[in-house]
mmCIF file of C-alpha atoms in Angstrom:
data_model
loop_
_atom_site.group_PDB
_atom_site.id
_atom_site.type_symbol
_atom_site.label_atom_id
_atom_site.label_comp_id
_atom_site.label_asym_id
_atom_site.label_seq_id
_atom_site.Cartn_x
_atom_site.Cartn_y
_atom_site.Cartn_z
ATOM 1 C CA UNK Z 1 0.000 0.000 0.000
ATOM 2 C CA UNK Z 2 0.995 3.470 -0.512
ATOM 3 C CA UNK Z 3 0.046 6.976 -0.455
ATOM 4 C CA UNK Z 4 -1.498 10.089 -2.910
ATOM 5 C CA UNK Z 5 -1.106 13.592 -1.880
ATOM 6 C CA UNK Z 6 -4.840 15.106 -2.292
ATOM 7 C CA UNK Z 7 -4.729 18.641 -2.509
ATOM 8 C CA UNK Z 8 -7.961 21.162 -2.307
ATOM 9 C CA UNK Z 9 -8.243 22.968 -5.678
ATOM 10 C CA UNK Z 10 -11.290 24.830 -4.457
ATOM 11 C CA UNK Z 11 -14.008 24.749 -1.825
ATOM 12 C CA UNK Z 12 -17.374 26.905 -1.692
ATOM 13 C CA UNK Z 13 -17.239 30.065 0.948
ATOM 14 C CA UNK Z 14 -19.303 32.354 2.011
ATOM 15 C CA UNK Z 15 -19.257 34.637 -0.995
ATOM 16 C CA UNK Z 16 -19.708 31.607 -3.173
ATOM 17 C CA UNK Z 17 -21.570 29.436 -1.471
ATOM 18 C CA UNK Z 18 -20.682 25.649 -1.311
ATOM 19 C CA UNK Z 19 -20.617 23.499 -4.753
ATOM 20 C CA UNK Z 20 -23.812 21.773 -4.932
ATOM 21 C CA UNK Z 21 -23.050 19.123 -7.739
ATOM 22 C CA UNK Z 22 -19.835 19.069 -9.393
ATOM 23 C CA UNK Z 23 -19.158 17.701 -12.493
ATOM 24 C CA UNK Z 24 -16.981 17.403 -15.815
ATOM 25 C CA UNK Z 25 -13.691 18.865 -15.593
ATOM 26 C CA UNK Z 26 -11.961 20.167 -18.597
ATOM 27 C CA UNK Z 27 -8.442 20.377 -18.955
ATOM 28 C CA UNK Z 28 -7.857 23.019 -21.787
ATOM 29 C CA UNK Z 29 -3.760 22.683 -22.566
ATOM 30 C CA UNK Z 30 -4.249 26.050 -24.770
ATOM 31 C CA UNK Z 31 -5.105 27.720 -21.633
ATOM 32 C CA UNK Z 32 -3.193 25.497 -18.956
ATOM 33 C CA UNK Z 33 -6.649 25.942 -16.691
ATOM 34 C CA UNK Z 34 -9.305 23.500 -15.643
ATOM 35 C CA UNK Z 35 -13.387 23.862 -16.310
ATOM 36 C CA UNK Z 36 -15.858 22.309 -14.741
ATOM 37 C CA UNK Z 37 -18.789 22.649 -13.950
ATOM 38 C CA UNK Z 38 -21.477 22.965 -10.947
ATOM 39 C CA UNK Z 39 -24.995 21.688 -12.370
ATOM 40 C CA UNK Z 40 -27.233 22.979 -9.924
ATOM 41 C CA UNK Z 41 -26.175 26.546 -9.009
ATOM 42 C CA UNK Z 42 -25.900 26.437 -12.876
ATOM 43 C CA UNK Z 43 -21.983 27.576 -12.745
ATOM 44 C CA UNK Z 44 -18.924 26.918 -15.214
ATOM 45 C CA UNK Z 45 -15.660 26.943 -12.917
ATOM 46 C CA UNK Z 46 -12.130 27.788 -14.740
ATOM 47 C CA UNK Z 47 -9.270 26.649 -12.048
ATOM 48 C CA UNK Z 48 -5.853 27.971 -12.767
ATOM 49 C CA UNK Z 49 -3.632 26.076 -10.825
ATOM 50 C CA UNK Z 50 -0.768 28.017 -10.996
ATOM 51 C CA UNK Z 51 -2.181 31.246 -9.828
ATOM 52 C CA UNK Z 52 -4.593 29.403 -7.705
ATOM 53 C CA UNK Z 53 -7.213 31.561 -9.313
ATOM 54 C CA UNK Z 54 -10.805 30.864 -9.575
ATOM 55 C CA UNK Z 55 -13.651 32.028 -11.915
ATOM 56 C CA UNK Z 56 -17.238 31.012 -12.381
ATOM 57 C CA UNK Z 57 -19.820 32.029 -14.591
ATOM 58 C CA UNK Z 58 -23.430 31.494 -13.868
ATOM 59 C CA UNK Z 59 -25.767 30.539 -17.168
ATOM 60 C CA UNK Z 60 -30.115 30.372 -17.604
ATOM 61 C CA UNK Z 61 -29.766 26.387 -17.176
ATOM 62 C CA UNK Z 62 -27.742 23.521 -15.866
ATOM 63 C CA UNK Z 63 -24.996 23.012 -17.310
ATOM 64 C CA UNK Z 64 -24.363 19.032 -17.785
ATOM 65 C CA UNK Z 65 -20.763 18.830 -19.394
ATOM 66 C CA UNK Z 66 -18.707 21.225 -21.404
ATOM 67 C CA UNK Z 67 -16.335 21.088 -23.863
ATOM 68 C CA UNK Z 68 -13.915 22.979 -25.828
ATOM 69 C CA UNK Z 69 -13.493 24.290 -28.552
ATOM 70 C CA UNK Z 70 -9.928 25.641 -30.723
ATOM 71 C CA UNK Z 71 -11.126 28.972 -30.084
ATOM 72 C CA UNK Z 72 -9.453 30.523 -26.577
ATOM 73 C CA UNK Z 73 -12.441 30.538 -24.385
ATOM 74 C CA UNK Z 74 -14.866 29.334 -26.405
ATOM 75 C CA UNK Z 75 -16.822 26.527 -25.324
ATOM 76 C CA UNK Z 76 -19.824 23.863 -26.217
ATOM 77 C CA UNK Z 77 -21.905 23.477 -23.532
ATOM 78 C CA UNK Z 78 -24.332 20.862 -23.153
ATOM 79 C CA UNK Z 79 -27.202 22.455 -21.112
ATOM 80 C CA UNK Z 80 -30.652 21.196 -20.394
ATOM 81 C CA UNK Z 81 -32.034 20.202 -23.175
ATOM 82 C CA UNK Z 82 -29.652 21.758 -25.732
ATOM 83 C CA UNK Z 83 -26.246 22.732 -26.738
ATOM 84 C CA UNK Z 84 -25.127 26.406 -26.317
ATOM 85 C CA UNK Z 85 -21.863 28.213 -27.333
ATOM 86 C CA UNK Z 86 -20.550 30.674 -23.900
ATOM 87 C CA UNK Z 87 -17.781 32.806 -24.818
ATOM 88 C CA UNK Z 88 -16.024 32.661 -21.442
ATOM 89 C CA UNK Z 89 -14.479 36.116 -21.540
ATOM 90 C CA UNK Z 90 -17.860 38.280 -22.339
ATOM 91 C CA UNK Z 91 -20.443 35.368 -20.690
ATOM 92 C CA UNK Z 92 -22.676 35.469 -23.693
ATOM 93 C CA UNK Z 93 -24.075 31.983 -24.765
ATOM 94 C CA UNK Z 94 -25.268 31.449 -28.139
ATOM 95 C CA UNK Z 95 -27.842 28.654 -28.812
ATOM 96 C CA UNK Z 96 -27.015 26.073 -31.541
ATOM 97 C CA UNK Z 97 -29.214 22.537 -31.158
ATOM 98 C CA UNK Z 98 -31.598 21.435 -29.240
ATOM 99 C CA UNK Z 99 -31.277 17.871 -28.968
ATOM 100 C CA UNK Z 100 -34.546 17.164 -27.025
ATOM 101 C CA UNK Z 101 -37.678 19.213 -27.104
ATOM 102 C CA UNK Z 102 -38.007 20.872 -24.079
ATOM 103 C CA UNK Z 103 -40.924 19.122 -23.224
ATOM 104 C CA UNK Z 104 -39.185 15.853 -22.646
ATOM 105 C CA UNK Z 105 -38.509 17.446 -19.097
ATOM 106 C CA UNK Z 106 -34.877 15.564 -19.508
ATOM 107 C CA UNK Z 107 -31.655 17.443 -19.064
ATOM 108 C CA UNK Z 108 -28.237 16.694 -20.614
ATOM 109 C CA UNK Z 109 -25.757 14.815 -18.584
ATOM 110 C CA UNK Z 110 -22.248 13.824 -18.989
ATOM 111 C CA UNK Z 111 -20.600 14.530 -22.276
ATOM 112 C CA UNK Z 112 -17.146 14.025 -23.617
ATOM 113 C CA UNK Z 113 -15.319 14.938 -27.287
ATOM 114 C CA UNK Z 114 -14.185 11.847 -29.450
ATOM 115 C CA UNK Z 115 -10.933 11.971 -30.635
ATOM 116 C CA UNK Z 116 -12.449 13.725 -33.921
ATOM 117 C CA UNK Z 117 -14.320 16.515 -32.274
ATOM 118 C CA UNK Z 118 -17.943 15.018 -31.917
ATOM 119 C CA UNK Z 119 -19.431 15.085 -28.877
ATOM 120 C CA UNK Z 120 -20.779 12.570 -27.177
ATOM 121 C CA UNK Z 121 -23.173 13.319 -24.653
ATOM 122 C CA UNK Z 122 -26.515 12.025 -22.749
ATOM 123 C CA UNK Z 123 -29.541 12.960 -21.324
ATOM 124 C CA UNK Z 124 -31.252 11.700 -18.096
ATOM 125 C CA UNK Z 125 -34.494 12.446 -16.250
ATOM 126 C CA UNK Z 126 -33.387 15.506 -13.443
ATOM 127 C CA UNK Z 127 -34.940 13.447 -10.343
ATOM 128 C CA UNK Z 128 -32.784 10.618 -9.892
ATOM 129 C CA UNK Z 129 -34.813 9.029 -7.298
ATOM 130 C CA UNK Z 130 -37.658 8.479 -9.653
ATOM 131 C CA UNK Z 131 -35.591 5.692 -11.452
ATOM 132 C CA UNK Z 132 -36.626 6.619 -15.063
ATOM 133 C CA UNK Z 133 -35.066 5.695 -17.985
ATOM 134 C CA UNK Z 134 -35.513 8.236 -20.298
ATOM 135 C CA UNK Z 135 -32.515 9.792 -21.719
ATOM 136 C CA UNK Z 136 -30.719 8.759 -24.423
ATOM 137 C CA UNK Z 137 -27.326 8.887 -25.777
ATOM 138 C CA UNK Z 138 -26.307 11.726 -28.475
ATOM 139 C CA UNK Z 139 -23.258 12.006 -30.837
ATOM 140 C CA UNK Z 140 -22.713 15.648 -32.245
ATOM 141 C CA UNK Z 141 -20.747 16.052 -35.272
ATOM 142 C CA UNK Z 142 -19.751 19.404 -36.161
ATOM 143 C CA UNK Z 143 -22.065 19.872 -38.902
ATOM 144 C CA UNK Z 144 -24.658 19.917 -36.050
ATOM 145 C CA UNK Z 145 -26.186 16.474 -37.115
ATOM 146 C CA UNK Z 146 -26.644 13.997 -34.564
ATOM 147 C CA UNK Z 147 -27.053 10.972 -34.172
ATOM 148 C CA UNK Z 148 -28.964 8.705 -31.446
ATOM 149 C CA UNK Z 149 -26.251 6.054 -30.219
ATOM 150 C CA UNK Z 150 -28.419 4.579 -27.081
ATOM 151 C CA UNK Z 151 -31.792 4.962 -25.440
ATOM 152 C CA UNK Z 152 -33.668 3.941 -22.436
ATOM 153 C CA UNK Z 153 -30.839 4.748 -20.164
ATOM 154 C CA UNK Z 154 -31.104 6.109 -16.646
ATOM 155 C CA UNK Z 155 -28.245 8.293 -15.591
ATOM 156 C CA UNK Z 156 -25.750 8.487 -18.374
ATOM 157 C CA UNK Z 157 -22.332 8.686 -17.464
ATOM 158 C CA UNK Z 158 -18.527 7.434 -17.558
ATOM 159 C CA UNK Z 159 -18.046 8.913 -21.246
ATOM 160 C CA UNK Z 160 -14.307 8.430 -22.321
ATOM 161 C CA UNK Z 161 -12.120 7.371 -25.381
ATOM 162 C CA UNK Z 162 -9.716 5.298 -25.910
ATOM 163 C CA UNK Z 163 -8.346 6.127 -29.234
ATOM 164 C CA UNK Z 164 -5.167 3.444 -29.719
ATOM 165 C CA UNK Z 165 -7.328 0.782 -29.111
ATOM 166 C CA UNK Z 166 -10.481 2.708 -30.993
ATOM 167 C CA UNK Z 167 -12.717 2.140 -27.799
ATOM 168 C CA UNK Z 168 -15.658 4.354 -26.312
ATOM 169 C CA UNK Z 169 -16.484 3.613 -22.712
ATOM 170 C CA UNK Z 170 -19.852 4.418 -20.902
ATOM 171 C CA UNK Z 171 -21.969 3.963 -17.916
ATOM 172 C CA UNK Z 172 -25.455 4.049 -16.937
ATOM 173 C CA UNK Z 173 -24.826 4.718 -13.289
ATOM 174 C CA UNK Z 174 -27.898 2.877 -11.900
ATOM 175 C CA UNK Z 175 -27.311 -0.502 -13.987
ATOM 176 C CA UNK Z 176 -23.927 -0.558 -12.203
ATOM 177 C CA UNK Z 177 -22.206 -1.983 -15.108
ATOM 178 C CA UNK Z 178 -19.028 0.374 -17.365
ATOM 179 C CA UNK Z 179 -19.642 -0.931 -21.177
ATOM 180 C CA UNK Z 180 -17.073 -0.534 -23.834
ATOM 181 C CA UNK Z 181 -18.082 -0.478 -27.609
ATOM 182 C CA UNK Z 182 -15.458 -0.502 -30.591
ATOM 183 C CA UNK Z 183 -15.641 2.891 -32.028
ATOM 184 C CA UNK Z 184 -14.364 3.919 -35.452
ATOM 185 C CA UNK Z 185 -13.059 7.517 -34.700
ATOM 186 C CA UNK Z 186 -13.052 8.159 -38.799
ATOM 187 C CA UNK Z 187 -16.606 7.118 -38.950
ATOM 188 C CA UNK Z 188 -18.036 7.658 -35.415
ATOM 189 C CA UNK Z 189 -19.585 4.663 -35.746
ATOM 190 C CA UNK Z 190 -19.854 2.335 -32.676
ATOM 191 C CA UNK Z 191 -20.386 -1.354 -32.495
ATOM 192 C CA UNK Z 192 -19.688 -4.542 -29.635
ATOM 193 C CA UNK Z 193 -21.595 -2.630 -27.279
ATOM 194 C CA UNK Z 194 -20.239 -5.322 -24.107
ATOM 195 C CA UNK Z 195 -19.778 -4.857 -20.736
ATOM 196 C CA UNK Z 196 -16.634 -3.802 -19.358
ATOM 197 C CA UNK Z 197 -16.386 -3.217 -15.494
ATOM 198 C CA UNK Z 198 -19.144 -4.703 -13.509
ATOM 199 C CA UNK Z 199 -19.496 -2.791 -10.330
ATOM 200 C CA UNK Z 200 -21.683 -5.507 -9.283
ATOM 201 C CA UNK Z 201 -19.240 -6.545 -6.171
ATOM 202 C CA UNK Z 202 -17.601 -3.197 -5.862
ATOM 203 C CA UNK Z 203 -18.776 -0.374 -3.610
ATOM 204 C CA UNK Z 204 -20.411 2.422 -5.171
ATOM 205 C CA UNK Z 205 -21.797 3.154 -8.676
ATOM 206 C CA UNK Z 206 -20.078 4.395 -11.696
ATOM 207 C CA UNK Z 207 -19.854 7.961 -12.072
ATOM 208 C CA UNK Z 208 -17.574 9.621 -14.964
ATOM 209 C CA UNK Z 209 -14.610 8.537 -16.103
ATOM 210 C CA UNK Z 210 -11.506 9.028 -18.090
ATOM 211 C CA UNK Z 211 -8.992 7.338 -19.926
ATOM 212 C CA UNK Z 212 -4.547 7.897 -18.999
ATOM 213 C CA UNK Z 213 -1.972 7.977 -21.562
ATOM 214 C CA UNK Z 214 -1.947 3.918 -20.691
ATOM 215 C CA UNK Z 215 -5.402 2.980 -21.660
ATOM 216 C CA UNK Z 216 -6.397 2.413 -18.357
ATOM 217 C CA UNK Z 217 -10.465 3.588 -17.640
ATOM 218 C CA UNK Z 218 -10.358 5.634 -14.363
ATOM 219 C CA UNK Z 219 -13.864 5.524 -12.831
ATOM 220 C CA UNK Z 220 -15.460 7.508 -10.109
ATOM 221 C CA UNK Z 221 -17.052 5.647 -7.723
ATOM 222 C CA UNK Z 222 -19.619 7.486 -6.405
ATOM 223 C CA UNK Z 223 -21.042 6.880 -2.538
ATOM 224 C CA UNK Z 224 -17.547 4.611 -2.261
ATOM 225 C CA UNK Z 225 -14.463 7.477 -1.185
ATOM 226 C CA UNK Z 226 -12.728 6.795 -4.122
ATOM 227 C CA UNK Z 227 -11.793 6.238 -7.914
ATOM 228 C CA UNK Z 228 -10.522 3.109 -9.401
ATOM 229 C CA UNK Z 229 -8.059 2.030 -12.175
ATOM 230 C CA UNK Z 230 -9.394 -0.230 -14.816
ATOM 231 C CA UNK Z 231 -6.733 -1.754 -17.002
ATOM 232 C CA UNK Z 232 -7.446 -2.507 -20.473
ATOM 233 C CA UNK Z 233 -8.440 -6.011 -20.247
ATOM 234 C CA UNK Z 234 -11.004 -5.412 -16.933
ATOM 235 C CA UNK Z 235 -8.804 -5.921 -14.613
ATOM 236 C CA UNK Z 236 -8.564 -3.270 -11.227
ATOM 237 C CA UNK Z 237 -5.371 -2.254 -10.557
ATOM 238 C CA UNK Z 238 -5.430 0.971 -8.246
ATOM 239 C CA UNK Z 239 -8.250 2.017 -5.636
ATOM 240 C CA UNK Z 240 -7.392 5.818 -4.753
ATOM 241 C CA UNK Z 241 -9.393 6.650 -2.153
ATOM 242 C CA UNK Z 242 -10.592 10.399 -1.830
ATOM 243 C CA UNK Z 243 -11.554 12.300 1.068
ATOM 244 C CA UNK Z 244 -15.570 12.943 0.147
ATOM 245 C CA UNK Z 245 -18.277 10.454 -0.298
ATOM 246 C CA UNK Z 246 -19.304 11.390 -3.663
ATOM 247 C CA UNK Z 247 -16.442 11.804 -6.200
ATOM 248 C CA UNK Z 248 -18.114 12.745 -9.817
ATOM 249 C CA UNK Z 249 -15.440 12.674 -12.111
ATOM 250 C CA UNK Z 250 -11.743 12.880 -13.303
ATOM 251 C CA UNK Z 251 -10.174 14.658 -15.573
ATOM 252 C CA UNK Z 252 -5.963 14.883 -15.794
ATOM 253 C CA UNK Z 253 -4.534 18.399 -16.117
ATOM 254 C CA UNK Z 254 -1.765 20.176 -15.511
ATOM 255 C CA UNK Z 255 1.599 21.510 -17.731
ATOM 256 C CA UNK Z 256 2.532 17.455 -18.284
ATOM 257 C CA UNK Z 257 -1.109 16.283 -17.392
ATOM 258 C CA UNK Z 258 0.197 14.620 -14.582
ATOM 259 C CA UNK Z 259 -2.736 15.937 -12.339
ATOM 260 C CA UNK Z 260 -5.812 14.206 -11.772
ATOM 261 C CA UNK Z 261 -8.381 16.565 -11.277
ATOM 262 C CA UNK Z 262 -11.351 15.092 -9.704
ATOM 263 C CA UNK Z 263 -14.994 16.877 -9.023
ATOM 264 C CA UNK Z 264 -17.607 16.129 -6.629
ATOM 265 C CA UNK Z 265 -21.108 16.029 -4.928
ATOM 266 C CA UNK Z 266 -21.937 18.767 -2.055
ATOM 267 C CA UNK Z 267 -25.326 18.940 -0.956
ATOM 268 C CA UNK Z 268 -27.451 17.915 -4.086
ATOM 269 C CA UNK Z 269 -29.495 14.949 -4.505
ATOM 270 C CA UNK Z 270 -31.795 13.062 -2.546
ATOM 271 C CA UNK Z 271 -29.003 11.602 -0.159
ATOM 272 C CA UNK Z 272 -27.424 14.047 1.935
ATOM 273 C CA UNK Z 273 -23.685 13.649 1.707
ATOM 274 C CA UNK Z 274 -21.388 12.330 4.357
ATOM 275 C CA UNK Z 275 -19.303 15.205 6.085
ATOM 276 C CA UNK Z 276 -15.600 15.418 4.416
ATOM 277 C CA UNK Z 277 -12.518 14.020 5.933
ATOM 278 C CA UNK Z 278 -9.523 15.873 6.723
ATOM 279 C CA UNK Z 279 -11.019 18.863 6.117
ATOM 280 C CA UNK Z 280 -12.368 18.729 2.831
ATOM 281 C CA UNK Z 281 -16.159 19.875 2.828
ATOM 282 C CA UNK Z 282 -18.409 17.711 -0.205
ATOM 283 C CA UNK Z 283 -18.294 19.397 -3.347
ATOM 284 C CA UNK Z 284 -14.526 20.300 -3.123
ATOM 285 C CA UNK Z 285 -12.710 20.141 -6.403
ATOM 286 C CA UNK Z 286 -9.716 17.725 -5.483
ATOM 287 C CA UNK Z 287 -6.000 17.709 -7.256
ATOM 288 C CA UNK Z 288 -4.425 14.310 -7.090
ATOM 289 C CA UNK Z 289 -0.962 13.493 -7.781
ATOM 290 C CA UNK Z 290 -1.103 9.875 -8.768
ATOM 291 C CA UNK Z 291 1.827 9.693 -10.944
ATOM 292 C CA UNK Z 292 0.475 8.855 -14.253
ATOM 293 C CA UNK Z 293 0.008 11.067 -17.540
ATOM 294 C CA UNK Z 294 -3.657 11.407 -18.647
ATOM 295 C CA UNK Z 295 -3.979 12.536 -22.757
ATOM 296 C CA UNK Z 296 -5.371 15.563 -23.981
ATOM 297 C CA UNK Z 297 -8.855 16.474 -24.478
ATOM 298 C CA UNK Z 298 -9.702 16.545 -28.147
ATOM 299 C CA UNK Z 299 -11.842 20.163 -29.147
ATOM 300 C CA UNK Z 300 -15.064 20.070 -30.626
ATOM 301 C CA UNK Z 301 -15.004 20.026 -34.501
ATOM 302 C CA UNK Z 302 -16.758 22.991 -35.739
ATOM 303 C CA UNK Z 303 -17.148 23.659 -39.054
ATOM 304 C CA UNK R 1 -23.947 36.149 -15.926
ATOM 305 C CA UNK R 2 -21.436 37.161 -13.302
ATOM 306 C CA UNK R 3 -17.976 35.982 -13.232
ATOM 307 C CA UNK R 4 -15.789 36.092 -9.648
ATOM 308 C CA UNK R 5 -12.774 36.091 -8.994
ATOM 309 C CA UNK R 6 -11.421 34.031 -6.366
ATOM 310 C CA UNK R 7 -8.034 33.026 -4.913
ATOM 311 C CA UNK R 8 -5.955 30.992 -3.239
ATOM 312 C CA UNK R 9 -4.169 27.418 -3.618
ATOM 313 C CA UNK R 10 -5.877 25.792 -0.973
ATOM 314 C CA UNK R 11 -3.758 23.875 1.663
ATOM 315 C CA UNK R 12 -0.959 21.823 1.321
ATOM 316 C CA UNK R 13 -2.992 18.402 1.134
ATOM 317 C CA UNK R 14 -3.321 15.482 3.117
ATOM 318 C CA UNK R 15 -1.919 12.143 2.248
ATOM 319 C CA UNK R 16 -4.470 9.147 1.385
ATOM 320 C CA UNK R 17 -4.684 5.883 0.667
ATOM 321 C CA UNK R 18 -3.228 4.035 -2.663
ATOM 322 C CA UNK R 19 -3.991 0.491 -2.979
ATOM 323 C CA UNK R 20 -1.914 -1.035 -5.664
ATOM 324 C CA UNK R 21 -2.650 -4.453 -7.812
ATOM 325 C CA UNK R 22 -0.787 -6.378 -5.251
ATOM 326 C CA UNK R 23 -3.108 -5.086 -1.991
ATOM 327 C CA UNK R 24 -5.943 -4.922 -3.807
ATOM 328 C CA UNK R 25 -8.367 -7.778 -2.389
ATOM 329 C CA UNK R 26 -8.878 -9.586 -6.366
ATOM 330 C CA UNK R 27 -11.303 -12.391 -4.771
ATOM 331 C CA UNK R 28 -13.441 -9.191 -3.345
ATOM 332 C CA UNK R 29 -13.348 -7.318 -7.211
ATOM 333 C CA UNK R 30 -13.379 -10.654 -9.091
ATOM 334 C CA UNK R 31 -15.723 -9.879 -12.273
ATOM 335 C CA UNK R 32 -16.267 -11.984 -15.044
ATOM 336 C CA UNK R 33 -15.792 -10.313 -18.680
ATOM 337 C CA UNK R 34 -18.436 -11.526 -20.699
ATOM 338 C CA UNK R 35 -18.158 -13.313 -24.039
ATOM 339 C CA UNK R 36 -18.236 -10.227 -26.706
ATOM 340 C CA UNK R 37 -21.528 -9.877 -28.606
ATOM 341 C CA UNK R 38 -22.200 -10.660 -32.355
ATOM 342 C CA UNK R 39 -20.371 -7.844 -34.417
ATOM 343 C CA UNK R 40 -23.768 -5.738 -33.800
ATOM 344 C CA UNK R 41 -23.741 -2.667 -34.855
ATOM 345 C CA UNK R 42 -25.360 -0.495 -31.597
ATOM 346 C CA UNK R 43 -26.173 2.522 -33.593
ATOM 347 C CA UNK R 44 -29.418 2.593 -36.260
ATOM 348 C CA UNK R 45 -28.159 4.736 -38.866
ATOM 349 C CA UNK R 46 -32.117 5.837 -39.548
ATOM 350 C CA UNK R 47 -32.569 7.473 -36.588
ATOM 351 C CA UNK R 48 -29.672 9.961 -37.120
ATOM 352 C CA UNK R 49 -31.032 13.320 -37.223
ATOM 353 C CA UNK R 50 -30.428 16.051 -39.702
ATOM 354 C CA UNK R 51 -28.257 18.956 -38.810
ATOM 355 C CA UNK R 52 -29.686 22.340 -38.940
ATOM 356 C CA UNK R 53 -28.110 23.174 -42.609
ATOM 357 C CA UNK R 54 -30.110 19.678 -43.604
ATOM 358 C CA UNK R 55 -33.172 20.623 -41.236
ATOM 359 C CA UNK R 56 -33.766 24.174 -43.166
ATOM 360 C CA UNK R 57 -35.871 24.649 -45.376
ATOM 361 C CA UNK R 58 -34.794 25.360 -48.899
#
């Protein structure tokens, strides 16, 4: 056994308030800062790390994932029922698709870029204590068509690509289960949807996910302290475990992405969330030095 | 829209647990892969929806 140094990269105050449900870090290497964002108080965070300095801009809607774009501080977010453009530096969003009509009552979920710019990203019915499986799974291709990839799914989540072995991972957090389909980056087509991880004797649920310069899946296990290490064949091979009960999801950043990056739950949901240890306080957005390189995330393809 | 500036690296960290391959508990996390499906294709090429330059009218 040995030891991670955890490191607070920011906690709610006063003039804040506390993170309610964090989600979806970004690393942008253009910028050498971190987004992420806070779904209910309906916040984008940018962490710089090496100035310590934080920023957060509040939008109409949730915000389920983000992600970038080549354009400094431009960024596709995926927010309740549609995608928007937010130009970080003058807050204005610009509306490009919905994906569902409004009326579905679904919001948009966990979303990550394929290694050719489309985004991949799902939708889920808001109250997760209702158990419905309404959302569905989009892919985004930067001529704004889209295609359906999965529906009938509960929470989506656990979104991440593996582009050396041509894999996309993904996880409907109430099934308990990580599946892994071969995906053809040139045609964004998917097939051998199979399962991957079964969480089925493992503490927690799947929460998001991302995938180190190794190939190895790193999952958030939500309600278990920790995140795990999936090698490419299925097996485990590192339990990190993480001062708050609800980790969300990773993300490596950093100048040699050597940082993992790891969001989490404060006091949304219909569980309350266990008080932090060692002084960390639910919601916190941890920095985790667990000594391996993560890749960088692709931009969004826009034409 | 607002945007806030806040600062401060937070605290010099706390040191938690690892577990590596060897002290992981593999009886505990056994899981079975299961045999990959038929070469199915999961994704119905007819219900891929048009993008708005397809969607517009002409």
């Amino acid at each position: 056994m040995s030891a991670v140094e955890i490191r607070r990269a920011f906690t709610g105050d006063e003039l804040t308030g506390e993170t309610l449900l964090g989600e979806c870090p970004v690393w942008s290497e253009a910028e050498q800062v971190l987004y992420w964002v806070d779904i209910d108080r309906h916040r984008i965070h940018r962490h710089d790390p090496q100035s310590g300095h934080n920023q957060y801009r509040t939008l109409e809607g949730r915000p389920g994932s983000i992600a970038l774009t080549v354009d400094i501080g431009r960024l596709l977010v995926a927010m309740e029922n549609q995608l928007v453009w937010l130009d970080w530096f003058d807050g204005e969003t610009t509306p490009w698709i919905d994906l569902e009509p409004p009326t579905t009552g679904n919001r948009l979920n966990d979303g990550r870029t394929d290694p050719a710019g489309r985004m991949v990203v799902g939708t889920m019915w808001p109250d997760t204590s209702a158990a419905k499986t309404t959302g569905s799974l989009y892919q985004v291709s930067c001529d704004g068509s889209v295609a359906v990839l999965q529906t009938d799914i509960g929470v989506p989540n656990g979104i991440a690509f593996d582009p050396e072995r041509g894999r996309m991972y993904f996880a409907d957090s109430p099934t308990r289960m990580v599946m892994v389909a071969d995906y053809d980056t040139d045609t964004g087509e998917h097939r051998n949807l199979r399962p991957f991880l079964d969480y089925g004797p493992l503490p927690g649920k799947p929460d998001g996910a991302c995938v180190d310069a190794d190939g190895c899946y790193w999952s958030a296990s939500i309600y278990a302290w920790s995140l795990i290490r999936v090698t490419p064949d299925g097996t485990i091979d590192r339990r990190v475990e993480v001062p708050v009960e609800k980790p969300t999801m990773p993300a490596f950043g950093g100048p040699d992405l050597e940082t993992l990056f790891v969001t989490s739950i404060g006091a949304a949901g219909s569980k309350p969330s266990a008080p932090g240890r060692d002084g960390f306080t639910p919601g916190d957005l941890m920095a985790i030095d667990v000594g391996v390189q993560g890749r960088p995330e692709p931009c969004f393809a826009h034409l | 829209m607002d945007v806030l500036p806040l600062t401060g690296a937070l605290g010099a960290g706390i040191r938690s647990v690892d577990l590596r391959a060897d002290d992981l508990d593999h009886e505990a996390i056994h899981h079975t892969l299961p045999e990959i499906d038929a070469d199915r294709p999961c994704f119905d090429p007819a219900k891929r929806l048009p993008g708005p330059a397809e969607a517009a009218p002409a």
